[in-house]
Coordinates of N, CA and C in Angstrom, one line a residue:
M1 N 99.3 103.4 139.5 CA 98.6 103.3 138.2 C 99.5 102.8 137.1
K2 N 99.0 101.8 136.4 CA 99.8 101.2 135.3 C 99.7 102.1 134.1
R3 N 100.9 102.4 133.5 CA 100.9 103.3 132.3 C 100.8 102.4 131.1
V4 N 100.1 102.8 130.1 CA 99.9 102.0 128.9 C 100.4 102.8 127.7
L5 N 101.0 102.1 126.8 CA 101.4 102.7 125.5 C 100.4 102.3 124.5
A6 N 99.8 103.2 123.8 CA 98.9 102.9 122.7 C 99.7 103.0 121.4
A7 N 99.6 102.0 120.6 CA 100.3 102.0 119.3 C 99.4 102.2 118.2
A8 N 99.7 103.2 117.4 CA 98.9 103.4 116.2 C 99.8 103.1 115.0
F9 N 99.4 102.1 114.3 CA 100.3 101.6 113.2 C 99.9 102.3 111.9
L10 N 100.7 103.2 111.5 CA 100.4 104.0 110.3 C 101.6 103.8 109.3
L11 N 101.8 102.6 109.0 CA 103.0 102.3 108.1 C 102.6 102.9 106.7
P12 N 103.6 103.6 106.1 CA 105.0 103.6 106.4 C 105.3 104.4 107.7
V13 N 104.4 105.0 108.3 CA 104.6 105.7 109.6 C 103.8 105.0 110.7
L14 N 104.4 104.6 111.8 CA 103.7 104.0 112.9 C 103.9 104.9 114.1
A15 N 102.8 105.2 114.8 CA 102.9 106.1 116.0 C 102.5 105.3 117.2
L16 N 103.3 105.4 118.2 CA 103.0 104.9 119.5 C 102.7 106.0 120.5
A17 N 101.6 106.0 121.1 CA 101.2 107.1 122.0 C 100.8 106.6 123.4
A18 N 101.2 107.3 124.4 CA 100.9 106.9 125.8 C 99.4 107.3 126.1
C19 N 98.8 106.5 127.0 CA 97.6 106.8 127.6 C 97.5 106.3 129.0
G20 N 96.6 106.7 129.8 CA 96.5 106.4 131.3 C 95.7 105.1 131.6
S21 N 95.1 104.5 130.6 CA 94.3 103.3 130.8 C 95.2 102.1 130.9
D22 N 94.7 101.1 131.6 CA 95.5 99.8 131.6 C 94.8 98.7 130.8
S23 N 93.9 99.1 129.9 CA 93.2 98.1 129.1 C 94.1 97.8 127.9
S24 N 94.0 96.6 127.4 CA 94.8 96.2 126.2 C 94.0 95.2 125.4
D25 N 94.4 95.0 124.2 CA 93.8 94.0 123.3 C 94.2 92.7 123.8
S26 N 93.3 91.9 124.3 CA 93.7 90.6 124.8 C 93.7 89.5 123.7
S27 N 93.4 89.8 122.5 CA 93.3 88.8 121.5 C 94.7 88.3 121.1
S28 N 95.7 89.0 121.4 CA 97.1 88.5 121.1 C 97.8 87.9 122.3
S29 N 97.0 87.8 123.4 CA 97.6 87.2 124.6 C 96.9 85.9 124.9
S30 N 97.7 84.9 125.2 CA 97.1 83.6 125.6 C 97.3 83.2 127.0
G31 N 98.1 84.0 127.8 CA 98.3 83.7 129.2 C 97.2 84.2 130.1
S32 N 97.2 83.6 131.3 CA 96.1 84.0 132.3 C 96.6 85.0 133.3
G33 N 98.0 85.1 133.4 CA 98.5 86.1 134.3 C 99.4 87.0 133.6
D34 N 99.7 88.2 134.3 CA 100.6 89.2 133.7 C 102.0 88.6 133.4
G35 N 102.5 87.7 134.2 CA 103.8 87.1 133.9 C 104.0 86.3 132.7
D36 N 102.9 85.7 132.2 CA 103.0 84.9 131.0 C 102.3 85.5 129.8
K37 N 102.1 86.8 129.8 CA 101.5 87.4 128.7 C 102.4 87.3 127.4
Q38 N 101.8 87.0 126.3 CA 102.5 86.9 125.1 C 102.6 88.2 124.4
P39 N 103.7 88.5 123.7 CA 103.8 89.8 123.0 C 102.7 90.0 122.0
Q40 N 102.3 91.2 121.8 CA 101.4 91.6 120.7 C 102.2 91.5 119.4
V41 N 101.6 90.9 118.4 CA 102.2 90.7 117.1 C 101.5 91.6 116.1
V42 N 102.3 92.4 115.4 CA 101.9 93.2 114.3 C 102.4 92.7 113.0
T43 N 101.5 92.2 112.1 CA 101.9 91.7 110.8 C 102.1 92.8 109.8
V44 N 103.3 92.9 109.3 CA 103.5 94.0 108.3 C 103.9 93.3 107.0
T45 N 103.2 93.8 105.9 CA 103.5 93.3 104.6 C 103.9 94.4 103.7
I46 N 105.1 94.2 103.0 CA 105.6 95.2 102.1 C 105.8 94.6 100.8
E47 N 105.1 95.1 99.8 CA 105.1 94.6 98.4 C 105.0 95.8 97.5
G48 N 106.1 95.9 96.7 CA 106.2 97.1 95.8 C 106.1 98.4 96.6
D49 N 105.2 99.3 96.2 CA 105.1 100.5 97.0 C 104.0 100.4 98.1
S50 N 103.4 99.2 98.2 CA 102.4 99.0 99.2 C 102.9 98.6 100.6
V51 N 102.5 99.2 101.6 CA 102.9 98.8 103.0 C 101.6 98.7 103.8
E52 N 101.4 97.5 104.4 CA 100.2 97.3 105.3 C 100.7 96.8 106.6
P53 N 100.1 97.2 107.8 CA 98.8 97.9 107.9 C 99.0 99.4 107.7
N54 N 97.9 100.1 107.7 CA 97.9 101.5 107.6 C 96.9 102.1 108.4
G55 N 97.2 102.5 109.6 CA 96.3 103.1 110.5 C 95.7 102.3 111.7
D56 N 96.2 101.0 111.8 CA 95.7 100.2 112.9 C 96.2 100.7 114.2
R57 N 95.5 100.4 115.3 CA 95.9 101.0 116.6 C 95.8 99.8 117.6
I58 N 96.8 99.7 118.4 CA 96.8 98.7 119.5 C 97.3 99.5 120.8
K59 N 97.1 98.9 121.9 CA 97.6 99.4 123.2 C 98.5 98.4 123.8
V60 N 99.7 98.8 124.3 CA 100.6 97.9 125.0 C 101.1 98.7 126.3
A61 N 101.3 98.0 127.3 CA 101.9 98.6 128.5 C 103.3 98.9 128.3
A62 N 103.8 100.0 128.9 CA 105.2 100.3 128.8 C 106.0 99.1 129.3
G63 N 107.0 98.7 128.6 CA 107.8 97.5 129.0 C 107.3 96.2 128.3
E64 N 106.2 96.2 127.7 CA 105.6 95.0 127.1 C 106.2 94.9 125.7
E65 N 106.5 93.7 125.3 CA 107.1 93.5 124.0 C 106.1 93.5 122.9
I66 N 106.4 94.1 121.7 CA 105.7 94.1 120.5 C 106.6 93.3 119.5
Q67 N 106.0 92.4 118.7 CA 106.7 91.8 117.7 C 106.2 92.2 116.3
F68 N 107.1 92.7 115.5 CA 106.7 93.0 114.1 C 107.0 91.8 113.3
K69 N 106.0 91.2 112.6 CA 106.3 90.0 111.7 C 106.2 90.6 110.3
V70 N 107.4 90.9 109.8 CA 107.5 91.6 108.5 C 107.7 90.6 107.4
T71 N 106.8 90.7 106.4 CA 107.0 89.9 105.1 C 107.2 91.0 104.0
S72 N 108.4 90.9 103.4 CA 108.8 92.0 102.5 C 109.4 91.4 101.2
D73 N 109.2 92.1 100.1 CA 109.8 91.8 98.8 C 111.2 92.4 98.6
R74 N 111.6 93.2 99.7 CA 112.9 93.8 99.6 C 113.5 93.9 101.0
A75 N 114.8 94.0 101.1 CA 115.5 94.2 102.4 C 115.3 95.7 102.7
A76 N 115.0 96.0 104.0 CA 114.9 97.4 104.4 C 115.0 97.5 106.0
A77 N 114.4 98.5 106.5 CA 114.4 98.6 108.0 C 113.2 99.4 108.5
L78 N 112.8 99.1 109.7 CA 111.8 100.0 110.4 C 112.6 100.9 111.3
H79 N 112.4 102.2 111.2 CA 113.1 103.2 112.0 C 112.1 103.6 113.1
V80 N 112.6 103.4 114.3 CA 111.8 103.7 115.5 C 112.4 105.0 116.1
H81 N 111.5 106.1 116.1 CA 112.0 107.4 116.6 C 111.6 107.5 118.1
S82 N 112.4 106.7 118.8 CA 112.2 106.6 120.3 C 113.5 107.2 120.9
N83 N 113.5 107.2 122.2 CA 114.7 107.6 122.9 C 115.3 106.5 123.7
P84 N 116.4 105.9 123.2 CA 117.2 106.2 122.0 C 116.5 105.7 120.7
E85 N 116.8 106.3 119.6 CA 116.3 105.8 118.3 C 116.8 104.4 118.0
Q86 N 115.9 103.6 117.3 CA 116.3 102.3 117.0 C 116.0 102.0 115.5
T87 N 116.8 101.1 115.0 CA 116.6 100.6 113.6 C 116.5 99.1 113.6
L88 N 115.4 98.6 113.1 CA 115.1 97.2 113.0 C 115.2 96.7 111.6
N89 N 116.3 96.1 111.2 CA 116.6 95.7 109.9 C 115.9 94.4 109.6
F90 N 115.4 94.2 108.3 CA 114.8 92.9 107.9 C 115.3 92.7 106.4
D91 N 115.3 91.4 106.1 CA 115.7 90.9 104.8 C 114.4 90.6 103.9
V92 N 114.6 90.2 102.7 CA 113.6 89.7 101.9 C 113.0 88.4 102.5
G93 N 111.7 88.3 102.5 CA 111.1 87.1 103.1 C 110.4 87.5 104.4
T94 N 110.3 86.7 105.4 CA 109.6 86.9 106.6 C 110.6 87.0 107.8
T95 N 110.5 88.1 108.5 CA 111.4 88.3 109.7 C 110.5 88.8 110.8
T96 N 110.8 88.2 112.0 CA 110.2 88.7 113.3 C 111.1 89.6 114.0
L97 N 110.6 90.8 114.3 CA 111.5 91.9 115.0 C 110.8 92.3 116.3
P98 N 111.5 92.0 117.4 CA 111.0 92.4 118.7 C 111.3 93.9 119.0
L99 N 110.3 94.5 119.7 CA 110.5 95.9 120.1 C 109.9 96.1 121.5
T100 N 110.6 96.7 122.4 CA 110.1 97.0 123.7 C 110.4 98.5 124.0
L101 N 109.4 99.2 124.3 CA 109.5 100.6 124.7 C 109.3 100.8 126.2
D102 N 110.3 101.2 126.9 CA 110.1 101.3 128.4 C 109.4 102.6 128.9
Q103 N 109.4 103.6 128.0 CA 108.8 104.9 128.4 C 107.5 105.1 127.6
P104 N 106.4 105.4 128.3 CA 105.2 105.8 127.5 C 105.5 107.1 126.8
G105 N 104.8 107.3 125.7 CA 105.0 108.5 124.9 C 104.6 108.3 123.5
V106 N 104.8 109.2 122.7 CA 104.5 109.1 121.3 C 105.8 108.8 120.5
V107 N 105.7 107.7 119.7 CA 106.9 107.2 119.0 C 106.4 106.9 117.6
E108 N 107.2 107.4 116.6 CA 106.9 107.1 115.2 C 107.8 106.0 114.7
V109 N 107.2 105.1 113.9 CA 108.0 104.0 113.3 C 107.7 104.2 111.8
E110 N 108.7 104.1 111.0 CA 108.5 104.3 109.5 C 109.5 103.3 108.8
T111 N 109.1 103.0 107.5 CA 110.0 102.2 106.7 C 110.9 103.1 106.0

């Protein structure tokens, strides 16, 4: 059985949660086979005290890449509370940050 990671994007807190289904949002994938599947892209906008998205949910398989496309008016970081913990730094402007979680489970990501 293929394990799937469900990602709930609650920025400034993002939660990734495991589930047993192998369904995923195919709108961000353009390939026809599993080997050519494109990473899911999460667009994050940080402007002043506002951070978007807030509460969006996606599902990704364990080991599948997620890309955060961050557009920000300040340099900062996404903190990934995984095992091991990760910090994804970004500068002012637009930055693409790849993230792959190999283990299903619940993971919080915050700015």
